[in-house]
mmCIF file of C-alpha atoms in Angstrom:
data_model
loop_
_atom_site.group_PDB
_atom_site.id
_atom_site.type_symbol
_atom_site.label_atom_id
_atom_site.label_comp_id
_atom_site.label_asym_id
_atom_site.label_seq_id
_atom_site.Cartn_x
_atom_site.Cartn_y
_atom_site.Cartn_z
ATOM 1 C CA MET A 226 173.495 13.439 54.076
ATOM 2 C CA THR A 227 172.937 15.583 51.025
ATOM 3 C CA ALA A 228 169.597 16.549 49.555
ATOM 4 C CA CYS A 229 167.975 14.478 46.848
ATOM 5 C CA ALA A 230 165.447 15.560 44.275
ATOM 6 C CA ILE A 231 163.094 13.856 41.852
ATOM 7 C CA GLU A 232 162.435 14.500 38.245
ATOM 8 C CA PRO A 233 159.500 16.911 37.857
ATOM 9 C CA THR A 234 156.350 15.442 36.373
ATOM 10 C CA ALA A 235 152.849 16.817 35.904
ATOM 11 C CA GLU A 236 151.589 14.493 38.658
ATOM 12 C CA ASN A 237 154.266 15.576 41.129
ATOM 13 C CA ALA A 238 153.714 19.257 40.387
ATOM 14 C CA HIS A 239 150.003 18.819 41.064
ATOM 15 C CA ALA A 240 150.576 17.119 44.418
ATOM 16 C CA LEU A 241 153.221 19.562 45.619
ATOM 17 C CA ASP A 242 151.448 22.650 44.346
ATOM 18 C CA PRO A 243 147.891 22.710 45.719
ATOM 19 C CA GLU A 244 147.138 26.104 44.195
ATOM 20 C CA GLY A 245 147.172 24.409 40.813
ATOM 21 C CA ALA A 246 144.733 21.768 42.022
ATOM 22 C CA GLY A 247 141.895 24.219 42.549
ATOM 23 C CA ASP A 248 141.531 23.312 46.229
ATOM 24 C CA GLY A 249 140.989 26.823 47.525
ATOM 25 C CA TRP A 250 144.479 27.477 48.847
ATOM 26 C CA PRO A 251 145.789 30.960 48.058
ATOM 27 C CA PRO A 252 148.961 31.279 45.965
ATOM 28 C CA ARG A 253 152.157 30.813 47.931
ATOM 29 C CA ALA A 254 154.210 33.795 48.991
ATOM 30 C CA GLU A 255 157.619 33.978 47.348
ATOM 31 C CA CYS A 256 159.357 33.397 50.673
ATOM 32 C CA ALA A 257 158.512 32.624 54.293
ATOM 33 C CA ILE A 258 159.807 34.511 57.364
ATOM 34 C CA THR A 259 160.050 33.205 60.937
ATOM 35 C CA THR A 260 157.733 34.916 63.424
ATOM 36 C CA ASP A 261 160.676 36.615 65.149
ATOM 37 C CA GLY A 262 161.989 37.939 61.830
ATOM 38 C CA ALA A 263 165.404 36.293 62.213
ATOM 39 C CA TYR A 264 165.358 34.027 59.145
ATOM 40 C CA ALA A 265 163.613 33.613 55.827
ATOM 41 C CA ALA A 266 163.638 30.868 53.220
ATOM 42 C CA ARG A 267 162.711 30.715 49.579
ATOM 43 C CA LEU A 268 163.163 28.594 46.481
ATOM 44 C CA ALA A 269 165.661 30.514 44.355
ATOM 45 C CA ARG A 270 166.380 30.068 40.680
ATOM 46 C CA SER A 271 169.609 29.899 38.735
ATOM 47 C CA GLY A 272 168.955 29.515 35.040
ATOM 48 C CA ASP A 273 166.580 26.572 34.732
ATOM 49 C CA SER A 274 167.527 25.135 38.137
ATOM 50 C CA TRP A 275 165.828 25.693 41.501
ATOM 51 C CA PHE A 276 167.469 25.434 44.927
ATOM 52 C CA PRO A 277 166.588 26.376 48.541
ATOM 53 C CA GLU A 278 168.057 29.566 49.944
ATOM 54 C CA ARG A 279 168.169 30.815 53.526
ATOM 55 C CA TRP A 280 168.219 34.496 54.413
ATOM 56 C CA THR A 281 169.569 35.837 57.710
ATOM 57 C CA LEU A 282 167.703 39.026 58.611
ATOM 58 C CA ASP A 283 168.595 39.831 62.233
ATOM 59 C CA GLY A 284 172.185 40.950 61.670
ATOM 60 C CA PRO A 285 173.583 44.350 60.673
ATOM 61 C CA GLU A 286 172.727 43.579 57.045
ATOM 62 C CA PRO A 287 170.845 40.713 55.379
ATOM 63 C CA TYR A 288 172.669 37.948 53.592
ATOM 64 C CA ALA A 289 171.696 34.759 51.785
ATOM 65 C CA VAL A 290 173.144 31.239 51.965
ATOM 66 C CA PRO A 291 172.331 28.851 49.097
ATOM 67 C CA LEU A 292 171.456 25.290 50.140
ATOM 68 C CA PRO A 293 171.629 23.232 46.936
ATOM 69 C CA GLY A 294 171.397 19.457 46.945
ATOM 70 C CA ASN A 295 172.821 16.927 44.546
ATOM 71 C CA GLN A 296 170.118 17.726 41.992
ATOM 72 C CA PRO A 297 167.985 20.772 41.285
ATOM 73 C CA GLU A 298 164.632 20.946 43.055
ATOM 74 C CA GLU A 299 161.380 20.997 41.141
ATOM 75 C CA PRO A 300 159.442 24.288 41.032
ATOM 76 C CA GLY A 301 156.661 23.154 43.409
ATOM 77 C CA THR A 302 159.010 22.249 46.266
ATOM 78 C CA GLU A 303 158.140 23.974 49.554
ATOM 79 C CA VAL A 304 160.684 25.409 52.003
ATOM 80 C CA LEU A 305 160.167 26.851 55.488
ATOM 81 C CA PRO A 306 162.668 28.585 57.816
ATOM 82 C CA MET A 307 163.113 27.224 61.331
ATOM 83 C CA GLY A 308 164.075 29.276 64.371
ATOM 84 C CA ASP A 309 167.575 27.775 64.595
ATOM 85 C CA GLY A 310 168.502 28.738 61.027
ATOM 86 C CA ARG A 311 167.825 25.385 59.396
ATOM 87 C CA VAL A 312 165.416 25.144 56.482
ATOM 88 C CA LEU A 313 162.670 22.548 56.245
ATOM 89 C CA ILE A 314 162.087 21.199 52.746
ATOM 90 C CA HIS A 315 159.030 19.278 51.513
ATOM 91 C CA ARG A 316 159.391 16.955 48.525
ATOM 92 C CA LEU A 317 157.227 14.276 46.947
ATOM 93 C CA ILE A 318 159.207 11.005 46.660
ATOM 94 C CA ASP A 319 157.619 7.751 45.492
ATOM 95 C CA GLY A 320 154.152 8.980 46.381
ATOM 96 C CA ARG A 321 155.140 10.047 49.918
ATOM 97 C CA HIS A 322 155.565 13.570 51.275
ATOM 98 C CA ALA A 323 159.152 13.599 52.561
ATOM 99 C CA PHE A 324 160.619 16.221 54.899
ATOM 100 C CA SER A 325 164.238 17.108 55.646
ATOM 101 C CA LEU A 326 166.093 19.855 57.468
ATOM 102 C CA LEU A 327 168.813 21.588 55.448
ATOM 103 C CA TYR A 328 171.771 23.506 56.877
ATOM 104 C CA PRO A 329 175.079 24.887 55.560
ATOM 105 C CA THR A 330 178.220 22.818 56.175
ATOM 106 C CA GLY A 331 181.040 24.818 54.668
ATOM 107 C CA PRO A 332 180.798 24.544 50.870
ATOM 108 C CA CYS A 333 178.139 21.799 51.044
ATOM 109 C CA THR A 334 174.583 21.377 52.235
ATOM 110 C CA GLY A 335 173.851 19.124 55.164
ATOM 111 C CA GLU A 336 170.527 17.305 55.203
ATOM 112 C CA LEU A 337 168.751 15.630 58.112
ATOM 113 C CA PRO A 338 165.694 13.576 57.074
ATOM 114 C CA VAL A 339 162.872 13.947 59.619
ATOM 115 C CA GLY A 340 160.378 11.510 58.118
ATOM 116 C CA ALA A 341 157.576 11.301 55.614
ATOM 117 C CA VAL A 342 153.777 11.382 55.445
ATOM 118 C CA GLU A 343 151.984 8.821 53.308
ATOM 119 C CA CYS A 344 148.386 9.832 52.647
ATOM 120 C CA PRO A 345 145.732 7.125 52.123
ATOM 121 C CA ASP A 346 144.695 8.593 48.774
ATOM 122 C CA ALA A 347 147.443 9.007 46.190
ATOM 123 C CA GLY A 348 147.717 12.610 45.076
ATOM 124 C CA THR A 349 146.318 14.076 48.334
ATOM 125 C CA PRO A 350 147.491 17.703 48.427
ATOM 126 C CA LEU A 351 149.674 18.518 51.445
ATOM 127 C CA ARG A 352 150.914 22.008 52.164
ATOM 128 C CA LEU A 353 153.144 23.546 54.814
ATOM 129 C CA LEU A 354 151.497 26.017 57.182
ATOM 130 C CA PRO A 355 153.143 29.402 57.905
ATOM 131 C CA PRO A 356 156.074 29.326 60.366
ATOM 132 C CA ALA A 357 154.843 28.540 63.874
ATOM 133 C CA PRO A 358 155.671 30.757 66.871
ATOM 134 C CA GLY A 359 158.861 29.679 68.592
ATOM 135 C CA GLY A 360 160.395 28.311 65.409
ATOM 136 C CA ASP A 361 161.024 24.794 66.753
ATOM 137 C CA ARG A 362 158.019 23.131 65.116
ATOM 138 C CA ALA A 363 156.501 23.023 61.653
ATOM 139 C CA TYR A 364 153.023 21.923 60.616
ATOM 140 C CA ALA A 365 151.278 20.938 57.403
ATOM 141 C CA LEU A 366 147.705 20.424 56.147
ATOM 142 C CA ALA A 367 146.683 17.351 54.159
ATOM 143 C CA LEU A 368 143.435 17.934 52.283
ATOM 144 C CA GLY A 369 141.317 14.778 52.092
ATOM 145 C CA ARG A 370 137.952 14.193 50.482
ATOM 146 C CA ARG A 371 135.837 14.844 53.599
ATOM 147 C CA SER A 372 138.286 16.108 56.184
ATOM 148 C CA THR A 373 141.593 17.906 56.614
ATOM 149 C CA THR A 374 144.488 16.509 58.651
ATOM 150 C CA VAL A 375 146.917 18.677 60.616
ATOM 151 C CA TRP A 376 150.392 17.104 60.743
ATOM 152 C CA LEU A 377 153.354 18.047 62.911
ATOM 153 C CA VAL A 378 156.102 17.450 60.337
ATOM 154 C CA ALA A 379 159.165 18.788 62.204
ATOM 155 C CA GLY A 380 159.894 19.154 65.902
ATOM 156 C CA GLY A 381 158.148 15.997 67.095
ATOM 157 C CA ALA A 382 159.791 13.229 69.079
ATOM 158 C CA PHE A 383 159.474 10.456 66.480
ATOM 159 C CA GLY A 384 159.052 12.030 63.065
ATOM 160 C CA PRO A 385 155.790 13.383 61.610
ATOM 161 C CA GLU A 386 152.828 13.155 64.006
ATOM 162 C CA HIS A 387 149.095 13.210 63.330
ATOM 163 C CA VAL A 388 147.808 16.149 65.396
ATOM 164 C CA ALA A 389 144.191 16.758 64.408
ATOM 165 C CA GLU A 390 141.444 15.697 62.025
ATOM 166 C CA VAL A 391 139.133 18.573 61.059
ATOM 167 C CA PRO A 392 135.858 17.738 59.274
ATOM 168 C CA GLY A 393 135.532 19.677 56.012
ATOM 169 C CA ARG A 394 138.014 21.123 53.557
ATOM 170 C CA CYS A 395 140.376 23.585 55.193
ATOM 171 C CA SER A 396 142.716 26.234 53.837
ATOM 172 C CA GLY A 397 144.548 29.264 55.180
ATOM 173 C CA GLY A 398 146.382 28.891 58.464
ATOM 174 C CA VAL A 399 146.831 31.773 60.960
ATOM 175 C CA TRP A 400 148.425 31.512 64.406
ATOM 176 C CA LEU A 401 146.432 33.249 67.160
ATOM 177 C CA ASP A 402 148.900 33.117 70.056
ATOM 178 C CA ARG A 403 152.619 33.235 70.819
ATOM 179 C CA THR A 404 152.828 29.631 71.967
ATOM 180 C CA GLY A 405 151.797 27.844 68.769
ATOM 181 C CA ARG A 406 148.758 26.308 70.429
ATOM 182 C CA LEU A 407 145.799 27.935 68.669
ATOM 183 C CA LEU A 408 145.604 27.637 64.883
ATOM 184 C CA ALA A 409 142.848 29.291 62.834
ATOM 185 C CA LEU A 410 141.767 27.587 59.606
ATOM 186 C CA ASP A 411 139.175 28.507 56.980
ATOM 187 C CA ARG A 412 136.834 25.519 56.775
ATOM 188 C CA GLU A 413 134.427 24.909 53.900
ATOM 189 C CA ILE A 414 131.347 22.804 54.630
ATOM 190 C CA GLY A 415 128.189 22.761 52.566
ATOM 191 C CA GLY A 416 129.401 25.491 50.236
ATOM 192 C CA ARG A 417 130.069 28.015 53.047
ATOM 193 C CA THR A 418 133.472 28.937 54.460
ATOM 194 C CA LYS A 419 133.860 29.858 58.133
ATOM 195 C CA ALA A 420 137.045 30.341 60.160
ATOM 196 C CA VAL A 421 137.491 27.884 63.024
ATOM 197 C CA VAL A 422 140.092 27.445 65.766
ATOM 198 C CA VAL A 423 142.008 24.195 66.267
ATOM 199 C CA ASP A 424 143.506 23.711 69.746
ATOM 200 C CA LEU A 425 146.651 21.682 69.159
ATOM 201 C CA GLU A 426 147.101 20.956 72.869
ATOM 202 C CA ARG A 427 143.597 19.568 73.380
ATOM 203 C CA GLY A 428 143.632 16.807 70.836
ATOM 204 C CA GLY A 429 142.813 19.102 67.932
ATOM 205 C CA GLU A 430 139.566 20.357 69.481
ATOM 206 C CA VAL A 431 137.720 22.531 66.941
ATOM 207 C CA SER A 432 135.603 25.556 67.847
ATOM 208 C CA PRO A 433 134.039 28.295 65.681
ATOM 209 C CA LEU A 434 135.739 31.678 65.322
ATOM 210 C CA LEU A 435 133.932 33.661 62.617
ATOM 211 C CA GLN A 436 130.246 33.471 61.779
ATOM 212 C CA ILE A 437 129.138 36.934 60.776
ATOM 213 C CA SER A 438 125.937 35.622 59.244
ATOM 214 C CA ALA A 439 124.578 32.198 58.412
ATOM 215 C CA GLU A 440 124.920 32.785 54.666
ATOM 216 C CA SER A 441 128.262 34.636 54.562
ATOM 217 C CA ASN A 442 131.719 33.308 53.782
ATOM 218 C CA ASP A 443 134.035 34.507 56.548
ATOM 219 C CA ARG A 444 137.798 33.949 56.326
ATOM 220 C CA LEU A 445 140.589 34.973 58.669
ATOM 221 C CA LEU A 446 143.405 36.502 56.632
ATOM 222 C CA LEU A 447 145.847 37.712 59.276
ATOM 223 C CA ALA A 448 146.107 38.070 63.067
ATOM 224 C CA ASP A 449 148.440 39.703 65.566
ATOM 225 C CA ALA A 450 148.908 37.837 68.834
ATOM 226 C CA ASP A 451 149.963 40.942 70.813
ATOM 227 C CA SER A 452 147.008 43.224 70.106
ATOM 228 C CA GLY A 453 144.437 40.688 68.932
ATOM 229 C CA LEU A 454 143.901 42.608 65.689
ATOM 230 C CA LEU A 455 142.238 40.435 63.033
ATOM 231 C CA LEU A 456 142.051 41.073 59.287
ATOM 232 C CA ILE A 457 138.980 39.372 57.858
ATOM 233 C CA GLY A 458 137.654 38.664 54.376
ATOM 234 C CA SER A 459 133.853 38.356 54.242
ATOM 235 C CA ASP A 460 130.984 38.821 51.834
ATOM 236 C CA ALA A 461 128.533 39.609 54.670
ATOM 237 C CA PRO A 462 128.284 43.353 53.908
ATOM 238 C CA SER A 463 128.207 42.819 50.115
ATOM 239 C CA PRO A 464 126.772 39.398 49.210
ATOM 240 C CA GLY A 465 128.721 37.824 46.379
ATOM 241 C CA GLN A 466 131.708 40.157 46.823
ATOM 242 C CA GLU A 467 134.371 39.696 49.476
ATOM 243 C CA ARG A 468 135.210 42.792 51.507
ATOM 244 C CA LEU A 469 138.227 43.410 53.712
ATOM 245 C CA GLY A 470 137.380 44.121 57.344
ATOM 246 C CA TRP A 471 138.932 44.187 60.784
ATOM 247 C CA GLY A 472 138.046 43.218 64.324
ATOM 248 C CA VAL A 473 139.712 42.504 67.656
ATOM 249 C CA LEU A 474 139.910 39.107 69.324
ATOM 250 C CA GLY A 475 138.161 39.315 72.692
ATOM 251 C CA SER A 476 136.236 42.498 71.855
ATOM 252 C CA THR A 477 132.441 42.896 71.752
ATOM 253 C CA LEU A 478 132.661 45.562 69.055
ATOM 254 C CA PRO A 479 131.548 44.684 65.519
ATOM 255 C CA VAL A 480 133.701 43.686 62.614
ATOM 256 C CA ARG A 481 134.166 46.810 60.505
ATOM 257 C CA PHE A 482 134.537 47.083 56.751
ATOM 258 C CA PRO A 483 136.118 50.495 55.972
ATOM 259 C CA GLU A 484 135.240 52.045 52.639
ATOM 260 C CA CYS A 485 138.896 52.966 52.094
ATOM 261 C CA LEU A 486 139.665 49.237 51.805
ATOM 262 C CA ARG A 487 137.145 48.844 49.001
ATOM 263 C CA ILE A 488 138.647 50.103 45.746
ATOM 264 C CA ASP A 489 136.963 49.087 42.496
ATOM 265 C CA GLY A 490 139.321 47.298 40.144
ATOM 266 C CA TYR A 491 141.943 46.662 42.832
ATOM 267 C CA THR A 492 142.645 43.700 45.083
ATOM 268 C CA LEU A 493 143.964 44.436 48.590
ATOM 269 C CA THR A 494 145.633 41.588 50.472
ATOM 270 C CA PRO A 495 147.038 42.130 53.989
ATOM 271 C CA PHE A 496 150.395 40.460 54.608
ATOM 272 C CA ALA A 497 151.881 41.981 57.788
ATOM 273 C CA ILE A 498 150.681 43.599 61.037
ATOM 274 C CA GLN A 499 152.784 45.772 63.330
ATOM 275 C CA PRO A 500 153.398 43.836 66.588
ATOM 276 C CA GLY A 501 153.775 45.095 70.142
ATOM 277 C CA GLN A 502 150.655 47.300 70.292
ATOM 278 C CA VAL A 503 149.145 45.311 73.169
ATOM 279 C CA LEU A 504 146.468 47.758 74.327
ATOM 280 C CA THR A 505 145.918 49.684 71.107
ATOM 281 C CA PRO A 506 145.029 47.305 68.259
ATOM 282 C CA GLU A 507 143.467 50.147 66.279
ATOM 283 C CA SER A 508 146.895 51.826 66.059
ATOM 284 C CA CYS A 509 148.655 48.818 64.491
ATOM 285 C CA GLY A 510 150.149 49.391 61.078
ATOM 286 C CA VAL A 511 148.880 46.982 58.429
ATOM 287 C CA ALA A 512 150.793 46.302 55.217
ATOM 288 C CA LEU A 513 148.735 45.511 52.119
ATOM 289 C CA ARG A 514 149.642 44.134 48.750
ATOM 290 C CA VAL A 515 147.683 46.131 46.169
ATOM 291 C CA ASP A 516 147.127 44.515 42.766
ATOM 292 C CA ASP A 517 145.557 45.727 39.568
ATOM 293 C CA PRO A 518 146.112 44.692 35.929
ATOM 294 C CA SER A 519 149.167 46.949 35.733
ATOM 295 C CA GLY A 520 151.053 45.359 38.610
ATOM 296 C CA SER A 521 151.534 45.305 42.376
ATOM 297 C CA TRP A 522 152.581 47.834 44.990
ATOM 298 C CA VAL A 523 152.417 48.387 48.754
ATOM 299 C CA GLY A 524 149.636 49.937 50.797
ATOM 300 C CA MET A 525 149.951 51.078 54.424
ATOM 301 C CA TRP A 526 146.881 51.487 56.625
ATOM 302 C CA ARG A 527 145.827 51.669 60.261
ATOM 303 C CA PRO A 528 142.352 50.911 61.638
ATOM 304 C CA THR A 529 142.260 54.470 63.015
ATOM 305 C CA GLY A 530 142.949 55.871 59.555
ATOM 306 C CA ARG A 531 140.471 56.722 56.840
ATOM 307 C CA GLN A 532 142.741 56.154 53.870
ATOM 308 C CA VAL A 533 145.349 53.785 52.469
ATOM 309 C CA ARG A 534 148.759 55.255 51.725
ATOM 310 C CA HIS A 535 150.090 53.830 48.471
ATOM 311 C CA LEU A 536 153.830 53.339 48.024
ATOM 312 C CA PRO A 537 155.843 51.989 45.091
ATOM 313 C CA ALA A 538 157.270 48.571 45.847
ATOM 314 C CA PRO A 539 161.050 48.223 45.718
ATOM 315 C CA THR A 540 162.345 46.753 42.481
ATOM 316 C CA GLY A 541 162.456 42.975 42.750
ATOM 317 C CA TRP A 542 160.107 42.832 45.756
ATOM 318 C CA LEU A 543 159.186 39.282 46.765
ATOM 319 C CA ARG A 544 155.533 40.157 46.389
ATOM 320 C CA GLY A 545 153.250 39.801 49.370
ATOM 321 C CA VAL A 546 156.132 39.294 51.811
ATOM 322 C CA GLY A 547 157.215 41.639 54.565
ATOM 323 C CA LEU A 548 157.663 42.169 58.276
ATOM 324 C CA TRP A 549 156.835 45.012 60.679
ATOM 325 C CA SER A 550 159.034 45.951 63.600
ATOM 326 C CA SER A 551 157.336 46.959 66.843
ATOM 327 C CA ASP A 552 158.508 50.561 66.377
ATOM 328 C CA GLY A 553 156.722 50.880 63.037
ATOM 329 C CA VAL A 554 159.309 50.051 60.361
ATOM 330 C CA LEU A 555 158.050 47.938 57.463
ATOM 331 C CA GLN A 556 160.721 45.673 55.960
ATOM 332 C CA LEU A 557 160.274 44.299 52.441
ATOM 333 C CA PRO A 558 162.669 41.684 51.013
ATOM 334 C CA TYR A 559 163.735 42.104 47.396
ATOM 335 C CA VAL A 560 166.073 40.548 44.842
ATOM 336 C CA THR A 561 167.744 42.197 41.859
ATOM 337 C CA ALA A 562 170.704 41.314 39.642
ATOM 338 C CA GLU A 563 172.841 43.741 41.637
ATOM 339 C CA VAL A 564 171.469 42.890 45.107
ATOM 340 C CA PRO A 565 170.542 39.200 45.396
ATOM 341 C CA CYS A 566 169.530 39.617 49.060
ATOM 342 C CA GLY A 567 168.104 42.992 50.041
ATOM 343 C CA VAL A 568 165.611 44.525 52.450
ATOM 344 C CA ALA A 569 163.835 47.818 51.793
ATOM 345 C CA ARG A 570 162.628 49.717 54.855
ATOM 346 C CA VAL A 571 160.026 52.419 55.323
ATOM 347 C CA ARG A 572 158.732 53.924 58.559
ATOM 348 C CA ALA A 573 155.002 54.283 59.053
ATOM 349 C CA GLN A 574 154.215 57.962 59.417
ATOM 350 C CA GLU A 575 151.847 60.529 57.966
ATOM 351 C CA ARG A 576 154.209 61.301 55.107
ATOM 352 C CA PRO A 577 156.288 58.189 54.441
ATOM 353 C CA ALA A 578 159.987 58.741 54.001
ATOM 354 C CA PRO A 579 161.725 57.377 50.896
ATOM 355 C CA TRP A 580 162.843 53.774 50.902
ATOM 356 C CA THR A 581 166.205 52.992 52.500
ATOM 357 C CA GLU A 582 167.840 49.854 51.235
ATOM 358 C CA THR A 583 170.435 47.425 52.553
ATOM 359 C CA GLY A 584 171.782 44.395 50.785
ATOM 360 C CA ALA A 585 174.582 41.885 50.671
ATOM 361 C CA GLU A 586 176.006 39.563 48.073
ATOM 362 C CA THR A 587 175.050 35.903 48.168
ATOM 363 C CA GLY A 588 177.670 33.743 49.835
ATOM 364 C CA VAL A 589 178.162 30.295 51.284
ATOM 365 C CA GLY A 590 177.935 30.235 55.070
ATOM 366 C CA SER A 591 180.038 28.159 57.410
ATOM 367 C CA GLY A 592 177.117 27.085 59.557
ATOM 368 C CA ALA A 593 178.332 29.075 62.535
ATOM 369 C CA ASP A 594 175.283 31.393 62.433
ATOM 370 C CA SER A 595 173.533 28.385 62.303
ATOM 371 C CA GLY A 596 133.566 52.143 57.998
ATOM 372 C CA SER A 597 130.521 49.831 58.450
ATOM 373 C CA GLY A 598 130.283 46.912 60.807
ATOM 374 C CA THR A 599 128.591 43.598 61.222
ATOM 375 C CA GLY A 600 128.659 40.968 63.922
ATOM 376 C CA ALA A 601 130.663 41.285 67.106
ATOM 377 C CA VAL A 602 134.112 39.957 67.933
ATOM 378 C CA THR A 603 133.320 38.118 71.121
ATOM 379 C CA SER A 604 136.201 35.637 70.986
ATOM 380 C CA SER A 605 138.494 35.428 73.993
ATOM 381 C CA VAL A 606 141.842 33.615 74.068
ATOM 382 C CA ALA A 607 144.292 33.628 76.950
ATOM 383 C CA ALA A 608 147.916 32.701 76.250
ATOM 384 C CA PRO A 609 148.604 29.548 78.297
ATOM 385 C CA ALA A 610 151.566 29.307 80.642
ATOM 386 C CA GLY A 611 151.737 25.601 81.333
ATOM 387 C CA PRO A 612 148.635 23.432 81.821
ATOM 388 C CA VAL A 613 146.068 26.183 82.314
ATOM 389 C CA ALA A 614 142.613 26.595 80.847
ATOM 390 C CA VAL A 615 142.188 28.660 77.705
ATOM 391 C CA ALA A 616 139.019 30.664 77.150
ATOM 392 C CA ARG A 617 137.366 29.258 74.070
ATOM 393 C CA PRO A 618 136.689 31.516 71.092
ATOM 394 C CA VAL A 619 133.029 32.346 70.607
ATOM 395 C CA PRO A 620 131.737 32.800 67.029
ATOM 396 C CA LEU A 621 130.838 36.198 65.711
ATOM 397 C CA GLN A 622 127.066 36.340 65.577
ATOM 398 C CA GLN A 623 124.789 37.731 62.899
ATOM 399 C CA ALA A 624 123.840 41.387 63.226
ATOM 400 C CA PRO A 625 122.381 43.955 60.816
ATOM 401 C CA LEU A 626 124.723 46.440 59.206
ATOM 402 C CA ASP A 627 125.018 50.005 60.314
ATOM 403 C CA ARG A 628 125.891 51.989 63.437
ATOM 404 C CA LEU A 629 126.232 51.057 67.100
ATOM 405 C CA VAL A 630 123.888 52.380 69.777
ATOM 406 C CA THR A 631 123.724 51.633 73.479
ATOM 407 C CA LYS A 632 120.370 51.086 75.132
ATOM 408 C CA VAL A 633 119.322 50.189 78.652
ATOM 409 C CA GLY A 634 117.816 46.739 78.898
ATOM 410 C CA LYS A 635 114.868 45.697 81.023
ATOM 411 C CA ALA A 636 117.155 44.563 83.817
ATOM 412 C CA GLY A 637 118.884 47.943 83.877
ATOM 413 C CA ASN A 638 122.051 46.725 82.211
ATOM 414 C CA GLU A 639 123.499 48.380 79.121
ATOM 415 C CA VAL A 640 123.098 46.453 75.883
ATOM 416 C CA THR A 641 125.088 47.390 72.779
ATOM 417 C CA LYS A 642 123.419 46.651 69.456
ATOM 418 C CA LEU A 643 123.761 47.355 65.791
ATOM 419 C CA VAL A 644 120.747 49.198 64.426
ATOM 420 C CA THR A 645 119.795 50.436 60.992
ATOM 421 C CA ASN A 646 118.876 53.976 60.131
#
């Protein structure tokens, strides 16, 4: 079956593009990459027409395969790469959110419909979550008036499945483990946003993750399942102004807000963490998108470092998108007129080497490749292997800002606290 599209209208664009609805979702990245880095997918443009495109990234050089349907897609259409090389597409058709898997079949595009979600309220925004670990499932959030629904939209036994109902208005979406069980969401209730964890294997059980102070807004921006490194956005240290901080899942140390990540007039957004640093989260490389009125570029930082290294982005960078290898190579996808599918690479080191670039022409595949701290990170999550218990995350608790000291308590045990000067 070939893909179908609908004529774009203002109503459809609103429903498919939640960022335009003012619902608190951040702008979409220009492409999505599977957690293993094998595939990526994006909505590409040819003239005034839009079509899905799959990138293969795990070969000797990257290459793209266009997946056009019978009609052009509308600009708000979402696409997501799956672990087997197929691409999930989300369209709005007759008021329903329809999902299909696309794949190359020689010169054509094969399409396998996997079902649709019909929300009770017409115009309910529904948005795909980032690619899940394993690559065999895909999830979406439907934002209702009083609650948010988590849907399994691909990989279920009988089409889309209702997985969880979370009270409040949720955004974000960060995976905390390698099994696709624990999903962190930023939940807004009563004017305050706090990150919570949804256990998808326990009926959508919700537990708190971040609560630096009662009055702060605490969001989880990024997480690495290997090291437990968390990148956090919070206004706890500077009320009314969000700061970028870091912590470690399962640690009792405070969340820290380095001064080097606070640059007046600039916005720093983390988009990739170096994996594989199991015992040394503070040594993980973190890639940042740096924005100011003049444009965007790339920042590289480690929790052990005291400065951000600024690097020019490759021409045509798909902004805010990239992937670290475990040995410290940052890979940034880019598109130019000469190289329609390219990856720029830079190794994290004290003096970064110049970019090295690889690229390949677009072709049609055959389908054969089918600082200061506050709170304490006291969460603990164990990766399940079968039906075993998972330690529940514990919220970060309120603590004054400043330095750590260790004192001996009345019972003779050591107690670590944050104290002010």
